[in-house]
Coordinates of C-alpha atoms in Angstrom, one line a residue:
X12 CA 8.4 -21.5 -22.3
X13 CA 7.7 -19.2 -24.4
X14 CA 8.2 -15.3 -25.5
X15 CA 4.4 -15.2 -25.6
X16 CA 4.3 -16.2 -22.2
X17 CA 7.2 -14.7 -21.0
X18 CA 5.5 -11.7 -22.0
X19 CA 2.3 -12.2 -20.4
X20 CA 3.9 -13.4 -17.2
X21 CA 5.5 -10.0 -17.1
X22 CA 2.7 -7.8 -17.8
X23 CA 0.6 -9.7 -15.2
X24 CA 3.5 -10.0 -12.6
X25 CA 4.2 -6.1 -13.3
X26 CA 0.5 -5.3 -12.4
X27 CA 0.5 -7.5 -9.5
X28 CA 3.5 -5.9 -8.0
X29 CA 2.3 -2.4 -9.1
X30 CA -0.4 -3.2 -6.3
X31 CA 2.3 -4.5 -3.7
X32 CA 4.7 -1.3 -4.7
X33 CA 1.5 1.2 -3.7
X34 CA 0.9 -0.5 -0.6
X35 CA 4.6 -0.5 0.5
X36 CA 4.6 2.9 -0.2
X37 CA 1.9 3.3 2.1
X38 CA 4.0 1.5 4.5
X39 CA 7.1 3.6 3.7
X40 CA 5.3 7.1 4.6
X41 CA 4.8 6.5 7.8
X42 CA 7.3 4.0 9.0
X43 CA 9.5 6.4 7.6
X44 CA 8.1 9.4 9.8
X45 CA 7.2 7.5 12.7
X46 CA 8.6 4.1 13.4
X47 CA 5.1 2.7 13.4
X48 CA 4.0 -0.6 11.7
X49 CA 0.3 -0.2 10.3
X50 CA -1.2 -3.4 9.5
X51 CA -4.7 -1.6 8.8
X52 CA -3.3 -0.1 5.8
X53 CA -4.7 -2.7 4.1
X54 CA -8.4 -1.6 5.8
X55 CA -7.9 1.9 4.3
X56 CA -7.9 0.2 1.2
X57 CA -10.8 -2.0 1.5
X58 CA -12.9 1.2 2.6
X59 CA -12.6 3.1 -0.6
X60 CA -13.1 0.3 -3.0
X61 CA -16.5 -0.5 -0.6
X62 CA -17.5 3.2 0.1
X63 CA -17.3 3.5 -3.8
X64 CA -19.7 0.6 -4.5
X65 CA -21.8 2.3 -2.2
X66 CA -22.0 5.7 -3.8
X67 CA -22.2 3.9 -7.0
X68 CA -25.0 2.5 -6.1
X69 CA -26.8 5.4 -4.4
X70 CA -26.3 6.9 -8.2
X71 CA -23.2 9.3 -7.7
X72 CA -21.5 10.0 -10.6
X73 CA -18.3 7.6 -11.0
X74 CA -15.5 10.8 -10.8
X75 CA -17.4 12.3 -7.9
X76 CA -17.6 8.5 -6.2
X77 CA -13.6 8.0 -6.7
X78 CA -13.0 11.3 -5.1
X79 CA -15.3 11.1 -1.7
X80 CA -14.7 7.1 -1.2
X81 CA -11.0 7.9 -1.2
X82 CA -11.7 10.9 1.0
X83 CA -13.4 9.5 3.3
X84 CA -11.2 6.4 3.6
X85 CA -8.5 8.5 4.6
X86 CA -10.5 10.8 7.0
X87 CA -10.8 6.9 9.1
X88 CA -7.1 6.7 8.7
X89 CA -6.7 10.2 10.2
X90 CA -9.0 9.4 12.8
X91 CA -7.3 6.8 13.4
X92 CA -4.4 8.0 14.5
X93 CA -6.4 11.1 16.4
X94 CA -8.3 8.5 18.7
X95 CA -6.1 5.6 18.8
X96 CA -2.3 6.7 18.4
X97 CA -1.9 9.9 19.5
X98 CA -3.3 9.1 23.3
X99 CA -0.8 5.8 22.6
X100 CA 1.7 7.7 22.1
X101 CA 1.2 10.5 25.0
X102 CA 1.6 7.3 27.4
X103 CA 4.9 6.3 25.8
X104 CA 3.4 3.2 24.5
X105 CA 6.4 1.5 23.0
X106 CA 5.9 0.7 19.5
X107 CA 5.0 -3.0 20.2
X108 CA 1.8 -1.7 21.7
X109 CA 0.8 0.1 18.9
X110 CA 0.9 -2.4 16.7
X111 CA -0.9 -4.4 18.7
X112 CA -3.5 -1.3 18.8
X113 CA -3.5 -0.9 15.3
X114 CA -3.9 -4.8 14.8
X115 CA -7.1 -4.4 16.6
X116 CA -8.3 -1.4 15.1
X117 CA -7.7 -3.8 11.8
X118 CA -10.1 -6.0 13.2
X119 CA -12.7 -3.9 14.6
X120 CA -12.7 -2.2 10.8
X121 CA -12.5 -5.2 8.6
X122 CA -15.6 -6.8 10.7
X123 CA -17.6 -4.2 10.9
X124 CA -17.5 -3.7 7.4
X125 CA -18.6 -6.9 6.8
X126 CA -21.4 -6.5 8.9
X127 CA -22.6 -3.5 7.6
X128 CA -21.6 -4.1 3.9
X129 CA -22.1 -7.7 3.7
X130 CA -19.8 -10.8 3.1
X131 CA -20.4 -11.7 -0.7
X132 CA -18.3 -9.8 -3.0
X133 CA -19.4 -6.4 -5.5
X134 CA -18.0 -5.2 -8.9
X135 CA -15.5 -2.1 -8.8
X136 CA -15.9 -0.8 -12.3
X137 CA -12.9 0.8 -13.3
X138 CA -12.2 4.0 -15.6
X139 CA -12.0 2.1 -18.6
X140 CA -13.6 -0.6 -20.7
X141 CA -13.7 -4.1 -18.7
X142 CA -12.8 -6.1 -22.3
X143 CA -9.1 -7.4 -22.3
X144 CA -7.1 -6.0 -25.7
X145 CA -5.2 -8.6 -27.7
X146 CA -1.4 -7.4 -28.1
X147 CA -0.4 -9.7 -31.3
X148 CA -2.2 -12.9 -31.7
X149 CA -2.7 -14.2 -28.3
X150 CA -1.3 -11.7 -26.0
X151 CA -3.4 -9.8 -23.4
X152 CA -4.0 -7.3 -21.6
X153 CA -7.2 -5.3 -19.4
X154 CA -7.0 -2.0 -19.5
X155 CA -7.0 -1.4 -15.9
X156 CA -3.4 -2.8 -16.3
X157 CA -2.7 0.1 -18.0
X158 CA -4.5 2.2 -15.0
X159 CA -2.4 0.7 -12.3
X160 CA 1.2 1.3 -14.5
X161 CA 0.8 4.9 -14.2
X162 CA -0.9 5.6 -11.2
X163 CA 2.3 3.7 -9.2
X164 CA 4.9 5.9 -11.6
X165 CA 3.0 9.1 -10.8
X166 CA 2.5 7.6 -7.1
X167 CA 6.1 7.0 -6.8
X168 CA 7.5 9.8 -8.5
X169 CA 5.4 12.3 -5.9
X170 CA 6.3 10.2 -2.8
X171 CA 10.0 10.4 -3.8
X172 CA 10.0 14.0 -4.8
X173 CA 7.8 15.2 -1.4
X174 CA 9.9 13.2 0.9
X175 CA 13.5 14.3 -1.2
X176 CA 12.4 17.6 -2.1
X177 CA 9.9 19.7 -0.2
X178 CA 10.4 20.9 4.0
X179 CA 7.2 18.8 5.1
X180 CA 8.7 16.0 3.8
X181 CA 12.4 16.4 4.9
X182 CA 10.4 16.8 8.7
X183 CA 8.6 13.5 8.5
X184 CA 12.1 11.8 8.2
X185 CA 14.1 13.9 10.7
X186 CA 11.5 13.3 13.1
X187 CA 11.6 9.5 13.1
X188 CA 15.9 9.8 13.1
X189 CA 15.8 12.5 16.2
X190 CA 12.4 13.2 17.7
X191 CA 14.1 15.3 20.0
X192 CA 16.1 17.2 17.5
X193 CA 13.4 17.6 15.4
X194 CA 11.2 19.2 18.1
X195 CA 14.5 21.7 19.2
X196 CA 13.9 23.2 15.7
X197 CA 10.3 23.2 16.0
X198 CA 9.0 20.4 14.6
X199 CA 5.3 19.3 15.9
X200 CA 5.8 15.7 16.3
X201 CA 1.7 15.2 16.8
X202 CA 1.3 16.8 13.3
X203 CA 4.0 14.7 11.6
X204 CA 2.3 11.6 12.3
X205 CA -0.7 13.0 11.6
X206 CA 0.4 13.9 8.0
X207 CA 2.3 10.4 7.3
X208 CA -0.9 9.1 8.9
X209 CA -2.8 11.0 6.0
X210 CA -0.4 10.5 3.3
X211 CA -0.2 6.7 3.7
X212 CA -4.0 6.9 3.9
X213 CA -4.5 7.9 1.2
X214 CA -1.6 6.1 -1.3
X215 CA -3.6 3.1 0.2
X216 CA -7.1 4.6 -0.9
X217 CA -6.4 5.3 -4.4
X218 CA -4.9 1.9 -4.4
X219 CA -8.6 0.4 -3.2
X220 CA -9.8 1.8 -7.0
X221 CA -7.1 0.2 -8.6
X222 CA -7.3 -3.4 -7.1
X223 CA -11.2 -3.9 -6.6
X224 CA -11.9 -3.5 -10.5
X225 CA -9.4 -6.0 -11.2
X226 CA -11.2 -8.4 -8.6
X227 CA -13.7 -7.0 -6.7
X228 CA -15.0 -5.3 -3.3
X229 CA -15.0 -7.1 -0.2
X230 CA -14.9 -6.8 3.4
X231 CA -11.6 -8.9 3.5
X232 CA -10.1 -7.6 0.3
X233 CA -6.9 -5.8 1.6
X234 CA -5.7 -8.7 3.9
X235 CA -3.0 -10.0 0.7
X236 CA -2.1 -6.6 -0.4
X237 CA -1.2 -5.1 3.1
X238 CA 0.8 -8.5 3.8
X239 CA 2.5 -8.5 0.3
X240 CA 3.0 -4.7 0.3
X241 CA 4.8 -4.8 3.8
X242 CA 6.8 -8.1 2.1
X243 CA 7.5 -5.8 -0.6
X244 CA 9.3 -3.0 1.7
X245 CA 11.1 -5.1 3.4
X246 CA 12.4 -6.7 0.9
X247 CA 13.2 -3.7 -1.4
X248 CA 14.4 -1.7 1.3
X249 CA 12.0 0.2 4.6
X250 CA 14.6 3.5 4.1
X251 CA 13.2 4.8 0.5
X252 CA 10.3 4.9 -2.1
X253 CA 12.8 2.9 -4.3
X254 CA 13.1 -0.1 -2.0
X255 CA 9.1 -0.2 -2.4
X256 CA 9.0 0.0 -5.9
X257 CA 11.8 -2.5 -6.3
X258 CA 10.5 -5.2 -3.9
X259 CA 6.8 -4.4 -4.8
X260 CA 7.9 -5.0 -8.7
X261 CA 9.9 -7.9 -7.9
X262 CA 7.6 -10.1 -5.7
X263 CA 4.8 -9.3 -8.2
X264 CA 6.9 -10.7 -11.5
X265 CA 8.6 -13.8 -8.6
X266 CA 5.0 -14.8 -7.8
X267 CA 3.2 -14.7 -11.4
X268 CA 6.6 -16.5 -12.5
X269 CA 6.3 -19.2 -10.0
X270 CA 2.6 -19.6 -10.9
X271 CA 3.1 -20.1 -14.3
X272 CA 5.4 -22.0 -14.5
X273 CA 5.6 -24.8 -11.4
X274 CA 2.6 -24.4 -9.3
X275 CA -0.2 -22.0 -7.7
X276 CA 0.2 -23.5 -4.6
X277 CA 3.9 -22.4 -4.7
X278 CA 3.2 -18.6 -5.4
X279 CA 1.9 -17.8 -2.0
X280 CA 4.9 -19.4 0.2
X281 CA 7.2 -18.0 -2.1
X282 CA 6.8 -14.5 -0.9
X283 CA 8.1 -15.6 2.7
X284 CA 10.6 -17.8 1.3
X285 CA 12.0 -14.5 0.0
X286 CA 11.9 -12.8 2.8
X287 CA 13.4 -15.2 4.8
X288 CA 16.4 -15.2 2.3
X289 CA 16.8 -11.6 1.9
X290 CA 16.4 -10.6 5.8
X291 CA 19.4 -13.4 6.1
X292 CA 21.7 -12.5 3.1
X293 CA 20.8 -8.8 2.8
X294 CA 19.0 -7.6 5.8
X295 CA 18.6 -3.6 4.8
X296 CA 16.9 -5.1 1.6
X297 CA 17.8 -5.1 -2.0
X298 CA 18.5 -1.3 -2.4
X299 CA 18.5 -0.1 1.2
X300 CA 22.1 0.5 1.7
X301 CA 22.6 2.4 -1.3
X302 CA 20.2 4.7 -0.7
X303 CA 20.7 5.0 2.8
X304 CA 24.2 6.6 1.9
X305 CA 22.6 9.0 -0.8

């Protein structure tokens, strides 16, 4: 063990969980707002990295591609939760049953994708130059790395400030504490979820662009980030942006860590093993309880 590798484990463990942070913010926005679990997250994702193959391909210019996949991938989140929650929700479905909805509308998105776009997987080019630069003698790093670092601060920093700061915000998390106080001050409960529904939408979107150039753009290719993003919330904390960015951080540098340095096999289970030990030692996660009394 070395500092060289020390150091590379962290750079790669801090892009990793820069991924998972993003998706558990996804997660946060609208559990937050609503009480809902939304396993397609994960689909929103997947669309805009495949949506932007597509208009890559068709010849769009790459800005103009970034902006109307993540657009569109959205849009199918917010339609979403127009066709599929809100008549859910005006039958008092209980919140098991919408998962169990939005587990299928998971499925019904991730194969017909694969349908229509195919199963073999397509380059994401990213913003920058693919060629990894060389920190030092034998350190490196892509410059995508250096894309996904500040697209989670500014990610983070907006979702904290919006939800802390700003009256749309502050009604997205007194609708999910008192859905009937909320609505005695006149708070439209259909248009809260319809904006967390949005908002998670599209944190998840953007994070489509900064996954698929580091791999690529597949039909299946947000089934690991929506399970380690919601890993990452839960383990940071479901009441704040910070638990997300703690547990997504953490889980990223735990698994690269564990690769490294005992096995690949390991890295996978030791996401649940996690879990498991934080939802028995600390169940409102590593920084839940603090903020919870800020």
């Amino acid at each position: 063990m070395t500092a060289v590798s020390l150091a590379q484990v962290l750079i790669a463990g801090l892009q990793a969980g820069g991924i998972y942070a993003l998706m558990a913010l996804s997660y946060y926005v609208i559990l937050s707002a609503t009480g809902i679990l939304n396993f397609a997250q994960g689909e929103w994702m997947m669309l805009a990295a495949v949506f932007g193959v597509v208009l890559i391909d068709l010849g769009v210019p790459y800005p103009l591609a970034v902006l109307l996949s993540i657009v569109a991938a959205t849009a199918v989140a917010l339609t979403a939760e127009r066709l599929v929650i809100r008549p859910m929700h005006a039958r008092h479905a209980s919140h098991g049953m919408l998962l169990l909805v939005l587990f299928a509308v998971l499925i019904v998105v991730r194969h017909t994708t694969a349908h229509s776009f195919g199963p073999q997987d397509h380059a994401l080019p990213g913003p920058l130059p693919e060629g990894a630069l060389i920190l030092g003698n034998s350190l490196f790093i892509l410059p995508q790395t250096f894309v996904v670092y500040a697209a989670l601060a500014v990610v983070f920093l907006l979702t904290w400030w919006f939800m802390r700061h700003t009256w749309a915000g502050r009604s997205l998390r007194v609708a999910a504490i008192d859905p009937i106080g909320a609505q005695l001050i006149g708070i439209d409960l259909g248009r809260v979820r319809l904006l967390a529904f949005g908002i998670g939408g599209l944190i998840a979107a953007l994070t489509g662009w900064l996954y698929g150039p580091l791999f690529a753009a597949s039909f299946s290719m947000g089934n690991a980030p929506g399970i380690k993003g919601f890993i990452a919330l839960i383990i940071g904390g479901i009441g704040s942006p910070l638990g997300a960015l703690v547990g997504g951080l953490g889980l990223g540098i735990l698994e690269l860590a564990t690769a490294r340095y005992a096995s690949s096999l390991w890295s996978e289970a030791v996401s649940f093993l996690l879990l498991i030990v934080v939802l028995l030692v600390r169940p409102n996660g590593l920084v839940g309880t603090a903020e919870g009394r800020s």
